[in-house]
C-alpha positions as a Markdown table, in Angstrom:
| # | Residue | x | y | z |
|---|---|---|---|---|
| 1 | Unk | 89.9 | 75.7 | 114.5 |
| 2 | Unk | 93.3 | 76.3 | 115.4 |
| 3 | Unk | 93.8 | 78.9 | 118.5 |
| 4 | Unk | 93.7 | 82.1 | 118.0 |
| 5 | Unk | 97.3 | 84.5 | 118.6 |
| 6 | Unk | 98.2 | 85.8 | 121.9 |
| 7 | Unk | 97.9 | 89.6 | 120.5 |
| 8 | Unk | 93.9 | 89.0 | 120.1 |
| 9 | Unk | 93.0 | 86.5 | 122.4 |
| 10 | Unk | 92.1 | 88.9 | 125.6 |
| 11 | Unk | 89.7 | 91.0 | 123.0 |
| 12 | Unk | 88.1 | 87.9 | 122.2 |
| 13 | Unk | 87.7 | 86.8 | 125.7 |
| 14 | Unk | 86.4 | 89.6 | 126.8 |
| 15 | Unk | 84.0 | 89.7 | 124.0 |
| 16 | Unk | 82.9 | 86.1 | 125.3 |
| 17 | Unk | 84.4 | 83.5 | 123.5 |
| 18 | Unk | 86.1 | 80.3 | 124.6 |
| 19 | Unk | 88.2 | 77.5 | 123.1 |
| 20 | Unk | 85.0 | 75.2 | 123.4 |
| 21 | Unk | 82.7 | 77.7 | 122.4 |
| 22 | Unk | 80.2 | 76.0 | 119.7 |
| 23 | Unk | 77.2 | 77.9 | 118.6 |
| 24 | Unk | 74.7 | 76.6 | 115.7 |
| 25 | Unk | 75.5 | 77.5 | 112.2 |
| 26 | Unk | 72.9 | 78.4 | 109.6 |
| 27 | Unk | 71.9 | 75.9 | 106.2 |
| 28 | Unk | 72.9 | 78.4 | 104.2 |
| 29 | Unk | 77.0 | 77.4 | 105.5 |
| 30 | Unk | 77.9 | 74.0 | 103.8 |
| 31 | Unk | 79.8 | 72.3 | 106.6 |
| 32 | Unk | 82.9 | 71.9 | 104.6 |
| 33 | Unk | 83.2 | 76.0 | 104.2 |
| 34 | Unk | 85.6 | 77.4 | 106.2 |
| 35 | Unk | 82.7 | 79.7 | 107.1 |
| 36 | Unk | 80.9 | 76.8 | 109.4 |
| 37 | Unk | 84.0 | 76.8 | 111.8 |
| 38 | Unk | 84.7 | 80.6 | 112.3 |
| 39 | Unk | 80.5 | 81.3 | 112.7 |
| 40 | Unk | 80.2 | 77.8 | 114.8 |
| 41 | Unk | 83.0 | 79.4 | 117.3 |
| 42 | Unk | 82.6 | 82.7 | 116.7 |
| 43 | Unk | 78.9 | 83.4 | 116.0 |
| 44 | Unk | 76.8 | 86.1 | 117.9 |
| 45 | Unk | 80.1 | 87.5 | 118.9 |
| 46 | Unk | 80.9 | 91.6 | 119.0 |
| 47 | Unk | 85.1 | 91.6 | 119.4 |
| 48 | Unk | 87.0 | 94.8 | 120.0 |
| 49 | Unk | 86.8 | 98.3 | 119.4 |
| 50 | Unk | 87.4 | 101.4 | 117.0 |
| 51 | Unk | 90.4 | 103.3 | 117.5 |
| 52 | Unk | 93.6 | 104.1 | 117.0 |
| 53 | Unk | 95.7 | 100.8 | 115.3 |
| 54 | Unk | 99.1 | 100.2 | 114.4 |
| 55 | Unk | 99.2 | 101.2 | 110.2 |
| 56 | Unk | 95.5 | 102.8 | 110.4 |
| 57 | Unk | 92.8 | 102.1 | 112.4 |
| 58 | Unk | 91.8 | 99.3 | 114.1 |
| 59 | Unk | 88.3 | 98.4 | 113.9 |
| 60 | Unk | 85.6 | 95.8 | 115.6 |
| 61 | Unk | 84.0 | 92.7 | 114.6 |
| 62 | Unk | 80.5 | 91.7 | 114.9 |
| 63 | Unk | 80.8 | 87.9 | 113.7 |
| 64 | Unk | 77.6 | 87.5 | 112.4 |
| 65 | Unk | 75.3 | 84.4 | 110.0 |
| 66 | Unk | 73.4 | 86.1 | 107.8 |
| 67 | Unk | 73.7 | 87.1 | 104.2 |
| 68 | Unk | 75.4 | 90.0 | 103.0 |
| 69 | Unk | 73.7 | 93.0 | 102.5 |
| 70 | Unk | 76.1 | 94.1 | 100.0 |
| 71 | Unk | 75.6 | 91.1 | 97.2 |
| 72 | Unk | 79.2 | 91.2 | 96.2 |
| 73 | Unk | 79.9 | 88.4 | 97.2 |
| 74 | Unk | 79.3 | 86.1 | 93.5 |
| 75 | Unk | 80.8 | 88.7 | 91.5 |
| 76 | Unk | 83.9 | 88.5 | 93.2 |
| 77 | Unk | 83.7 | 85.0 | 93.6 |
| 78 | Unk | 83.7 | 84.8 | 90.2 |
| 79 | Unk | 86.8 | 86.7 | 90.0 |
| 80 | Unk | 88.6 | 84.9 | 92.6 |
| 81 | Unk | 87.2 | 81.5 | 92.0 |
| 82 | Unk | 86.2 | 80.9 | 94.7 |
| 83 | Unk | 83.3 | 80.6 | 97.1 |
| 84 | Unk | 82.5 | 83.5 | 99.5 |
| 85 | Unk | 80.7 | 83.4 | 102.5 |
| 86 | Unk | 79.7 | 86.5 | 105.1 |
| 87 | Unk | 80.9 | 86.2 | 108.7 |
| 88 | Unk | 80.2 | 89.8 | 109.8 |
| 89 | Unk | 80.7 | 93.3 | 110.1 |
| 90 | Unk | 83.5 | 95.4 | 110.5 |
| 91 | Unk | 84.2 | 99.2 | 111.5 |
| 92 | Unk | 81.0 | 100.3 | 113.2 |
| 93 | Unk | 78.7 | 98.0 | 110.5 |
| 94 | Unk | 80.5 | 100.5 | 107.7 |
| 95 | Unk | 82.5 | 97.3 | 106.1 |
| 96 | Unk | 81.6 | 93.7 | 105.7 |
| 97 | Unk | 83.9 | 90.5 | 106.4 |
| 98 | Unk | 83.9 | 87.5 | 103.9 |
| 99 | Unk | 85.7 | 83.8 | 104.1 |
| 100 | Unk | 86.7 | 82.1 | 101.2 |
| 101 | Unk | 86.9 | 78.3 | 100.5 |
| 102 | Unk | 90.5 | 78.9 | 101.0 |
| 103 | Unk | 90.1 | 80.3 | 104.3 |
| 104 | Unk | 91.1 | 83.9 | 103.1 |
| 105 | Unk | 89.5 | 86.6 | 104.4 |
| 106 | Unk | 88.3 | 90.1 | 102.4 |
| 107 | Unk | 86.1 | 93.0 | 103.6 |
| 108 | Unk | 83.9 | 95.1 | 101.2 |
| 109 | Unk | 83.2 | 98.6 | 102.2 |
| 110 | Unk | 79.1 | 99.5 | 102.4 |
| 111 | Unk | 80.5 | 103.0 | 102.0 |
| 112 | Unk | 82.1 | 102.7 | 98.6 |
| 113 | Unk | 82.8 | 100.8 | 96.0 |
| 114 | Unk | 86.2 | 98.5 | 96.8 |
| 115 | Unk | 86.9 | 94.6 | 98.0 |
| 116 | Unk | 90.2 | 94.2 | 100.1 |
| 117 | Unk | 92.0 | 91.1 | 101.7 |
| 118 | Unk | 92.7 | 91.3 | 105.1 |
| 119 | Unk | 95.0 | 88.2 | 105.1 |
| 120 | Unk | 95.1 | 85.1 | 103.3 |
| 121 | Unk | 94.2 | 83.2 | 106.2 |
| 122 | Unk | 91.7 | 83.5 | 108.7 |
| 123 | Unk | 93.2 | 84.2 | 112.5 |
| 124 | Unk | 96.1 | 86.6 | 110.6 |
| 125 | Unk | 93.1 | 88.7 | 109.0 |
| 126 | Unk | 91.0 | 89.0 | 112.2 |
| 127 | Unk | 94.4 | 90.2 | 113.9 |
| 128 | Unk | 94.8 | 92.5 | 111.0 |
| 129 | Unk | 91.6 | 94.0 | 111.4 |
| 130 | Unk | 91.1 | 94.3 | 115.4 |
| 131 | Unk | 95.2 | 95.4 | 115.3 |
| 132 | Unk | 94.3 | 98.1 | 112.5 |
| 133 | Unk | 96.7 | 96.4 | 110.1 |
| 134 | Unk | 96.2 | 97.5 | 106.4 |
| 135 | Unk | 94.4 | 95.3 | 103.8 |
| 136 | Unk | 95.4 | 94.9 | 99.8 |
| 137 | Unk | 92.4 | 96.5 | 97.9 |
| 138 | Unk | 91.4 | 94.4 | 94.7 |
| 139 | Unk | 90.5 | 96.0 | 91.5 |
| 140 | Unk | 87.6 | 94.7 | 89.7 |
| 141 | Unk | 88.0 | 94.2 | 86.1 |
| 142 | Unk | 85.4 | 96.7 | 85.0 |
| 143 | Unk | 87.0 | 99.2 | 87.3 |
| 144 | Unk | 89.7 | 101.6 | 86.5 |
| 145 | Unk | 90.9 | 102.3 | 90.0 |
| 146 | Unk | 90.1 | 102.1 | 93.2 |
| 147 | Unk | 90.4 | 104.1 | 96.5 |
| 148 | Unk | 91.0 | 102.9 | 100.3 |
| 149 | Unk | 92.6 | 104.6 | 103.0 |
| 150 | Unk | 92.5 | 107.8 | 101.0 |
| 151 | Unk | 95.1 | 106.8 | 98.5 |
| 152 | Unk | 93.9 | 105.7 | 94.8 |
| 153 | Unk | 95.4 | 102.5 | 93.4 |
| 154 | Unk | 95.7 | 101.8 | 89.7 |
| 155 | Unk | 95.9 | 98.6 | 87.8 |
| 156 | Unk | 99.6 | 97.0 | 88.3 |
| 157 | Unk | 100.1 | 98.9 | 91.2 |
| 158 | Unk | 102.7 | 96.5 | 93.5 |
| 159 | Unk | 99.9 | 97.6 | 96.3 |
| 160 | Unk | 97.0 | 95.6 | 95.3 |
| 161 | Unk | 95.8 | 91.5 | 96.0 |
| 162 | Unk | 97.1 | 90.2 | 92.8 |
| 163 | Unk | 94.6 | 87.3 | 91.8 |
């Protein structure tokens, strides 16, 4: 895993990680998922805090192996083609974090019904999120909209994660 940026390493320090951290990884992570490297280094881990961020607000992380408690994750998949994996929480346990096999990193609210990218790689997302950086909601194709951060979002609006 490459090293994490300057404007998140103390919060990840603090919350116990190291560059040589290594922690077992669950079956249910194939080895070649970018999932088995982020949970390997990052596993069991809480980082950072809720508050105040810089475009709303930044939230914590509580890298985590274990399945989602959402189920999302194949639906979208199927969308995106691609696999997803859960690596955590997010916000107080109100959101969830998911890799891709692209190493792309989305959240799904356990509040209501949207599915955002936090970035389209892995250390820029989990700066996003601990920074309180905005994500790109997605809208499912059985949906008509979608709401996040209090604003609705429509279909072909320049807003959104095209995929």
């Amino acid at each position: 895993m490459i090293p994490p940026p300057a404007s998140i390493r103390e919060l990840l320090r603090r919350a116990g990680w190291s560059s040589d951290r290594q922690v077992p990884v669950s079956a249910r992570v194939p080895c070649e998922h970018p999932a088995q490297a982020v949970l390997a280094s990052l596993g069991g881990l809480r980082v950072g805090s809720v508050g105040p961020g810089q475009e709303c607000g930044a939230g914590d992380i509580a890298f985590r192996d274990a399945d989602s408690e959402l189920g999302v994750e194949d639906e979208w998949a199927s969308c995106l083609s691609t696999r997803l994996i859960c690596i955590g929480g997010e916000h107080n346990e109100h959101g969830e974090l998911f890799i891709d096999s692209k190493g792309r990193v989305f959240g799904a609210s356990v509040i209501h019904e949207v599915f955002y990218l936090h970035g389209l790689s892995f250390w820029p997302a989990i700066e996003n999120v601990l920074l309180g950086r905005r994500a790109k909601p997605l809208i499912h194709p059985t949906q008509e909209h979608v709401t996040l951060y209090g604003e609705r979002y429509d279909h072909g609006d320049p807003r959104l994660f095209s995929y």
